[in-house]
PDB file of C-alpha atoms in Angstrom:
ATOM      1  CA  MET X   1      93.280  62.888 161.586  1.00  0.00           C
ATOM      2  CA  SER X   2      90.024  64.741 161.515  1.00  0.00           C
ATOM      3  CA  GLY X   3      86.925  65.205 163.617  1.00  0.00           C
ATOM      4  CA  GLY X   4      85.992  67.085 166.765  1.00  0.00           C
ATOM      5  CA  HIS X   5      83.471  65.164 168.803  1.00  0.00           C
ATOM      6  CA  VAL X   6      83.405  63.290 172.097  1.00  0.00           C
ATOM      7  CA  ALA X   7      84.505  59.694 172.517  1.00  0.00           C
ATOM      8  CA  SER X   8      81.132  58.272 171.530  1.00  0.00           C
ATOM      9  CA  SER X   9      81.729  59.456 167.956  1.00  0.00           C
ATOM     10  CA  PRO X  10      82.472  56.553 165.567  1.00  0.00           C
ATOM     11  CA  ASP X  11      84.783  58.777 163.510  1.00  0.00           C
ATOM     12  CA  THR X  12      88.020  59.507 165.311  1.00  0.00           C
ATOM     13  CA  ASN X  13      89.092  58.458 168.794  1.00  0.00           C
ATOM     14  CA  VAL X  14      92.060  57.652 170.969  1.00  0.00           C
ATOM     15  CA  SER X  15      91.887  54.041 172.127  1.00  0.00           C
ATOM     16  CA  SER X  16      93.985  51.552 174.053  1.00  0.00           C
ATOM     17  CA  GLN X  17      93.678  48.580 176.344  1.00  0.00           C
ATOM     18  CA  ASP X  18      93.977  50.899 179.323  1.00  0.00           C
ATOM     19  CA  ASP X  19      91.202  53.306 178.294  1.00  0.00           C
ATOM     20  CA  LEU X  20      90.021  53.468 181.907  1.00  0.00           C
ATOM     21  CA  ASP X  21      93.160  55.450 182.774  1.00  0.00           C
ATOM     22  CA  LEU X  22      93.201  57.648 179.672  1.00  0.00           C
ATOM     23  CA  PRO X  23      90.593  60.239 180.762  1.00  0.00           C
ATOM     24  CA  VAL X  24      92.456  60.736 184.051  1.00  0.00           C
ATOM     25  CA  VAL X  25      95.803  61.213 182.281  1.00  0.00           C
ATOM     26  CA  LEU X  26      94.323  63.631 179.752  1.00  0.00           C
ATOM     27  CA  GLY X  27      92.532  65.639 182.403  1.00  0.00           C
ATOM     28  CA  ARG X  28      95.569  65.935 184.646  1.00  0.00           C
ATOM     29  CA  ASN X  29      97.883  66.993 181.819  1.00  0.00           C
ATOM     30  CA  LEU X  30      95.466  69.484 180.300  1.00  0.00           C
ATOM     31  CA  ARG X  31      94.824  71.147 183.657  1.00  0.00           C
ATOM     32  CA  ARG X  32      98.579  71.320 184.412  1.00  0.00           C
ATOM     33  CA  LEU X  33      99.486  72.756 181.011  1.00  0.00           C
ATOM     34  CA  ARG X  34      96.613  75.239 181.013  1.00  0.00           C
ATOM     35  CA  THR X  35      97.258  76.603 184.487  1.00  0.00           C
ATOM     36  CA  SER X  36     101.046  76.735 184.022  1.00  0.00           C
ATOM     37  CA  GLN X  37     100.467  79.071 181.070  1.00  0.00           C
ATOM     38  CA  GLY X  38      97.978  81.180 182.985  1.00  0.00           C
ATOM     39  CA  HIS X  39      94.976  80.314 180.813  1.00  0.00           C
ATOM     40  CA  SER X  40      91.412  80.221 182.078  1.00  0.00           C
ATOM     41  CA  LEU X  41      89.062  77.694 180.503  1.00  0.00           C
ATOM     42  CA  GLU X  42      87.364  80.561 178.675  1.00  0.00           C
ATOM     43  CA  ARG X  43      90.633  81.851 177.230  1.00  0.00           C
ATOM     44  CA  LEU X  44      91.810  78.421 176.103  1.00  0.00           C
ATOM     45  CA  ALA X  45      88.397  77.758 174.559  1.00  0.00           C
ATOM     46  CA  LYS X  46      88.677  80.949 172.512  1.00  0.00           C
ATOM     47  CA  GLN X  47      92.231  80.207 171.382  1.00  0.00           C
ATOM     48  CA  SER X  48      91.646  76.533 170.531  1.00  0.00           C
ATOM     49  CA  GLY X  49      88.137  76.623 169.109  1.00  0.00           C
ATOM     50  CA  VAL X  50      87.135  73.885 171.575  1.00  0.00           C
ATOM     51  CA  SER X  51      84.171  74.744 173.784  1.00  0.00           C
ATOM     52  CA  ARG X  52      84.645  75.597 177.454  1.00  0.00           C
ATOM     53  CA  ALA X  53      82.220  72.791 178.323  1.00  0.00           C
ATOM     54  CA  MET X  54      84.282  70.215 176.433  1.00  0.00           C
ATOM     55  CA  LEU X  55      87.541  71.431 177.992  1.00  0.00           C
ATOM     56  CA  GLY X  56      85.934  71.167 181.421  1.00  0.00           C
ATOM     57  CA  GLN X  57      84.757  67.612 180.690  1.00  0.00           C
ATOM     58  CA  ILE X  58      88.267  66.619 179.598  1.00  0.00           C
ATOM     59  CA  GLU X  59      89.877  68.118 182.703  1.00  0.00           C
ATOM     60  CA  THR X  60      87.459  66.276 184.987  1.00  0.00           C
ATOM     61  CA  GLY X  61      88.020  62.977 183.171  1.00  0.00           C
ATOM     62  CA  LYS X  62      84.457  62.776 181.856  1.00  0.00           C
ATOM     63  CA  SER X  63      85.315  62.744 178.141  1.00  0.00           C
ATOM     64  CA  VAL X  64      87.958  61.222 175.889  1.00  0.00           C
ATOM     65  CA  PRO X  65      88.101  63.587 172.891  1.00  0.00           C
ATOM     66  CA  THR X  66      89.006  62.847 169.313  1.00  0.00           C
ATOM     67  CA  ILE X  67      92.526  63.106 167.996  1.00  0.00           C
ATOM     68  CA  ALA X  68      91.688  66.206 165.934  1.00  0.00           C
ATOM     69  CA  LEU X  69      90.267  67.980 168.980  1.00  0.00           C
ATOM     70  CA  LEU X  70      93.410  67.183 170.950  1.00  0.00           C
ATOM     71  CA  TRP X  71      95.496  68.606 168.103  1.00  0.00           C
ATOM     72  CA  LYS X  72      93.575  71.875 168.405  1.00  0.00           C
ATOM     73  CA  VAL X  73      94.215  72.048 172.142  1.00  0.00           C
ATOM     74  CA  ALA X  74      97.904  71.165 171.785  1.00  0.00           C
ATOM     75  CA  SER X  75      98.334  73.814 169.072  1.00  0.00           C
ATOM     76  CA  ALA X  76      96.659  76.460 171.236  1.00  0.00           C
ATOM     77  CA  LEU X  77      98.977  75.567 174.127  1.00  0.00           C
ATOM     78  CA  HIS X  78     102.021  75.463 171.800  1.00  0.00           C
ATOM     79  CA  VAL X  79     103.083  72.026 173.052  1.00  0.00           C
ATOM     80  CA  PRO X  80     103.745  68.716 171.265  1.00  0.00           C
ATOM     81  CA  PHE X  81     100.636  66.557 170.996  1.00  0.00           C
ATOM     82  CA  ALA X  82     102.130  63.797 173.146  1.00  0.00           C
ATOM     83  CA  ASN X  83     102.361  66.161 176.128  1.00  0.00           C
ATOM     84  CA  LEU X  84      98.623  65.758 176.602  1.00  0.00           C
ATOM     85  CA  LEU X  85      99.032  61.984 176.956  1.00  0.00           C
ATOM     86  CA  GLN X  86     102.295  61.786 178.874  1.00  0.00           C
ATOM     87  CA  THR X  87     102.759  59.756 182.050  1.00  0.00           C
ATOM     88  CA  GLU X  88     105.620  59.470 184.529  1.00  0.00           C
ATOM     89  CA  ALA X  89     108.879  58.488 182.822  1.00  0.00           C
ATOM     90  CA  PRO X  90     110.254  55.133 184.057  1.00  0.00           C
ATOM     91  CA  ARG X  91     113.991  54.411 184.113  1.00  0.00           C
ATOM     92  CA  GLY X  92     115.618  51.777 181.908  1.00  0.00           C
ATOM     93  CA  PRO X  93     114.522  50.217 178.607  1.00  0.00           C
ATOM     94  CA  LYS X  94     110.897  50.609 177.587  1.00  0.00           C
ATOM     95  CA  VAL X  95     109.283  47.875 175.477  1.00  0.00           C
ATOM     96  CA  LEU X  96     106.206  49.012 173.562  1.00  0.00           C
ATOM     97  CA  ARG X  97     104.008  45.952 173.090  1.00  0.00           C
ATOM     98  CA  ARG X  98     101.557  46.041 170.194  1.00  0.00           C
ATOM     99  CA  SER X  99      98.900  44.624 172.500  1.00  0.00           C
ATOM    100  CA  ASP X 100      99.283  47.660 174.793  1.00  0.00           C
ATOM    101  CA  ALA X 101      99.472  50.278 172.039  1.00  0.00           C
ATOM    102  CA  LYS X 102      97.405  53.452 172.073  1.00  0.00           C
ATOM    103  CA  LEU X 103      95.888  53.691 168.607  1.00  0.00           C
ATOM    104  CA  LEU X 104      94.635  56.913 167.070  1.00  0.00           C
ATOM    105  CA  THR X 105      91.925  55.905 164.607  1.00  0.00           C
ATOM    106  CA  SER X 106      89.605  57.603 162.162  1.00  0.00           C
ATOM    107  CA  SER X 107      87.180  56.876 159.340  1.00  0.00           C
ATOM    108  CA  GLN X 108      85.847  53.751 161.047  1.00  0.00           C
ATOM    109  CA  GLY X 109      89.326  52.263 161.312  1.00  0.00           C
ATOM    110  CA  GLN X 110      90.456  53.003 157.746  1.00  0.00           C
ATOM    111  CA  PHE X 111      93.257  55.200 159.095  1.00  0.00           C
ATOM    112  CA  THR X 112      95.184  54.235 162.221  1.00  0.00           C
ATOM    113  CA  SER X 113      98.233  55.714 163.911  1.00  0.00           C
ATOM    114  CA  ARG X 114     100.255  53.833 166.533  1.00  0.00           C
ATOM    115  CA  ALA X 115     102.727  55.716 168.688  1.00  0.00           C
ATOM    116  CA  LEU X 116     106.148  54.045 168.648  1.00  0.00           C
ATOM    117  CA  PHE X 117     107.400  56.060 171.607  1.00  0.00           C
ATOM    118  CA  PRO X 118     106.308  56.130 175.268  1.00  0.00           C
ATOM    119  CA  PHE X 119     103.950  58.867 176.402  1.00  0.00           C
ATOM    120  CA  ASP X 120     106.298  60.123 179.100  1.00  0.00           C
ATOM    121  CA  GLY X 121     108.382  63.269 179.315  1.00  0.00           C
ATOM    122  CA  ASN X 122     108.625  65.799 176.498  1.00  0.00           C
ATOM    123  CA  HIS X 123     109.004  64.606 172.914  1.00  0.00           C
ATOM    124  CA  PRO X 124     109.801  67.321 170.352  1.00  0.00           C
ATOM    125  CA  VAL X 125     110.179  64.429 167.901  1.00  0.00           C
ATOM    126  CA  GLU X 126     107.519  61.706 167.679  1.00  0.00           C
ATOM    127  CA  PHE X 127     107.527  58.362 165.826  1.00  0.00           C
ATOM    128  CA  TYR X 128     104.373  56.659 164.533  1.00  0.00           C
ATOM    129  CA  GLU X 129     103.250  53.682 162.459  1.00  0.00           C
ATOM    130  CA  LEU X 130     100.431  54.611 160.075  1.00  0.00           C
ATOM    131  CA  ARG X 131      98.077  52.180 158.365  1.00  0.00           C
ATOM    132  CA  ILE X 132      95.764  53.313 155.579  1.00  0.00           C
ATOM    133  CA  GLY X 133      92.908  51.120 154.371  1.00  0.00           C
ATOM    134  CA  PRO X 134      92.534  50.088 150.720  1.00  0.00           C
ATOM    135  CA  LEU X 135      91.828  53.097 148.461  1.00  0.00           C
ATOM    136  CA  HIS X 136      91.179  55.274 151.520  1.00  0.00           C
ATOM    137  CA  ARG X 137      91.718  59.042 151.510  1.00  0.00           C
ATOM    138  CA  GLU X 138      92.458  60.766 154.843  1.00  0.00           C
ATOM    139  CA  ALA X 139      92.505  64.556 155.164  1.00  0.00           C
ATOM    140  CA  ALA X 140      94.386  66.169 158.065  1.00  0.00           C
ATOM    141  CA  GLU X 141      94.060  69.682 159.422  1.00  0.00           C
ATOM    142  CA  PRO X 142      97.157  71.882 159.805  1.00  0.00           C
ATOM    143  CA  HIS X 143      99.350  71.128 162.808  1.00  0.00           C
ATOM    144  CA  ALA X 144     101.147  73.751 164.909  1.00  0.00           C
ATOM    145  CA  PRO X 145     103.375  76.223 163.013  1.00  0.00           C
ATOM    146  CA  GLY X 146     106.767  74.728 162.228  1.00  0.00           C
ATOM    147  CA  THR X 147     105.599  71.087 162.428  1.00  0.00           C
ATOM    148  CA  ARG X 148     107.134  68.805 159.792  1.00  0.00           C
ATOM    149  CA  GLU X 149     106.352  65.227 158.798  1.00  0.00           C
ATOM    150  CA  ASN X 150     108.902  62.749 157.448  1.00  0.00           C
ATOM    151  CA  LEU X 151     107.083  59.717 155.994  1.00  0.00           C
ATOM    152  CA  PHE X 152     108.552  56.394 154.877  1.00  0.00           C
ATOM    153  CA  VAL X 153     106.446  53.929 152.896  1.00  0.00           C
ATOM    154  CA  ALA X 154     107.008  50.373 154.136  1.00  0.00           C
ATOM    155  CA  LYS X 155     104.153  48.820 152.130  1.00  0.00           C
ATOM    156  CA  GLY X 156     101.846  49.999 149.374  1.00  0.00           C
ATOM    157  CA  VAL X 157     101.472  52.969 147.049  1.00  0.00           C
ATOM    158  CA  VAL X 158     100.318  56.292 148.491  1.00  0.00           C
ATOM    159  CA  GLU X 159      99.784  59.862 147.383  1.00  0.00           C
ATOM    160  CA  ILE X 160     100.700  62.733 149.711  1.00  0.00           C
ATOM    161  CA  THR X 161      99.424  66.261 149.165  1.00  0.00           C
ATOM    162  CA  ALA X 162     100.607  69.105 151.406  1.00  0.00           C
ATOM    163  CA  GLY X 163      98.827  72.432 151.064  1.00  0.00           C
ATOM    164  CA  PRO X 164      98.882  73.833 147.511  1.00  0.00           C
ATOM    165  CA  ASP X 165     101.876  71.712 146.476  1.00  0.00           C
ATOM    166  CA  LYS X 166     101.628  69.133 143.712  1.00  0.00           C
ATOM    167  CA  PRO X 167     100.564  65.641 144.936  1.00  0.00           C
ATOM    168  CA  GLN X 168     103.473  63.237 145.310  1.00  0.00           C
ATOM    169  CA  THR X 169     103.175  59.500 144.637  1.00  0.00           C
ATOM    170  CA  LEU X 170     105.326  57.209 146.784  1.00  0.00           C
ATOM    171  CA  THR X 171     105.916  53.480 146.483  1.00  0.00           C
ATOM    172  CA  GLU X 172     107.514  50.990 148.851  1.00  0.00           C
ATOM    173  CA  GLY X 173     110.872  52.290 150.076  1.00  0.00           C
ATOM    174  CA  ASP X 174     110.185  55.930 149.195  1.00  0.00           C
ATOM    175  CA  ALA X 175     110.186  58.750 151.747  1.00  0.00           C
ATOM    176  CA  ILE X 176     108.967  62.341 151.822  1.00  0.00           C
ATOM    177  CA  LEU X 177     109.529  65.344 154.097  1.00  0.00           C
ATOM    178  CA  PHE X 178     106.940  68.133 154.137  1.00  0.00           C
ATOM    179  CA  ASP X 179     105.621  71.015 156.197  1.00  0.00           C
ATOM    180  CA  ALA X 180     102.568  69.793 158.131  1.00  0.00           C
ATOM    181  CA  ASP X 181     101.328  73.202 159.296  1.00  0.00           C
ATOM    182  CA  VAL X 182      99.069  73.286 156.236  1.00  0.00           C
ATOM    183  CA  PRO X 183      96.131  71.008 155.325  1.00  0.00           C
ATOM    184  CA  HIS X 184      97.509  67.705 154.057  1.00  0.00           C
ATOM    185  CA  VAL X 185      96.097  64.489 152.617  1.00  0.00           C
ATOM    186  CA  TYR X 186      97.177  60.851 152.731  1.00  0.00           C
ATOM    187  CA  LYS X 187      95.665  58.702 149.944  1.00  0.00           C
ATOM    188  CA  ASN X 188      96.120  54.961 149.432  1.00  0.00           C
ATOM    189  CA  LEU X 189      96.149  54.392 145.668  1.00  0.00           C
ATOM    190  CA  VAL X 190      95.780  50.602 145.699  1.00  0.00           C
ATOM    191  CA  ALA X 191      93.336  48.019 146.999  1.00  0.00           C
ATOM    192  CA  VAL X 192      95.531  46.707 149.822  1.00  0.00           C
ATOM    193  CA  GLU X 193      96.440  48.259 153.171  1.00  0.00           C
ATOM    194  CA  ALA X 194      99.364  50.685 153.127  1.00  0.00           C
ATOM    195  CA  VAL X 195     101.875  50.843 155.995  1.00  0.00           C
ATOM    196  CA  LEU X 196     103.953  53.967 156.616  1.00  0.00           C
ATOM    197  CA  TYR X 197     106.303  55.184 159.326  1.00  0.00           C
ATOM    198  CA  LEU X 198     106.110  58.807 160.379  1.00  0.00           C
ATOM    199  CA  VAL X 199     108.624  60.989 162.214  1.00  0.00           C
ATOM    200  CA  MET X 200     106.913  64.180 163.345  1.00  0.00           C
ATOM    201  CA  THR X 201     109.188  67.081 164.246  1.00  0.00           C
ATOM    202  CA  TYR X 202     108.015  70.178 166.080  1.00  0.00           C
ATOM    203  CA  ALA X 203     109.233  73.733 165.671  1.00  0.00           C
ATOM    204  CA  GLU X 204     111.802  73.407 168.461  1.00  0.00           C
ATOM    205  CA  THR X 205     113.900  71.057 166.337  1.00  0.00           C
ATOM    206  CA  ALA X 206     112.633  71.729 162.837  1.00  0.00           C
ATOM    207  CA  GLY X 207     114.828  73.363 160.309  1.00  0.00           C
TER     208      GLY X 207
END
């Protein structure tokens, strides 16, 4: 999950079948979270490393940023990533159709992440389906302090490296838990797509 450019970048973007609504949702949530914490655009820009101009474009619904840029903003605000995408929480069961999924993609589609939870309310724990293209290597920047990732390999053979720790090779049915507040790498070791399931836990519940 890397990058840091606007939505026109071919590298890493948030996408869904309701993209027309996404800029509005992002802008509303960012403005609410920023003002509730007493941040000016200038202050948030300094803390997140995202330019004031870009933050302003997001808040006004003029830009859909990359997933890595959103991670920087969420980390600076000390909130779970999904809080930037959340909508009103409906009552009753919620079916998440694949056709309606919001996909986080990078490396021209070689790495995709599908949220398996609704973007409503607060989610200190998040659940994703990851797909890694044949022989693809995906590097991720550190997440917020205290963030942990619990990965389960449903298909394929992958190598996971977290910070300075020794790389770990996982095959189908294996799982790994690691601290994700350090640089980490997902690498598909074989020439077929790998499928993994990820539970991401934030500091509030980690430990």
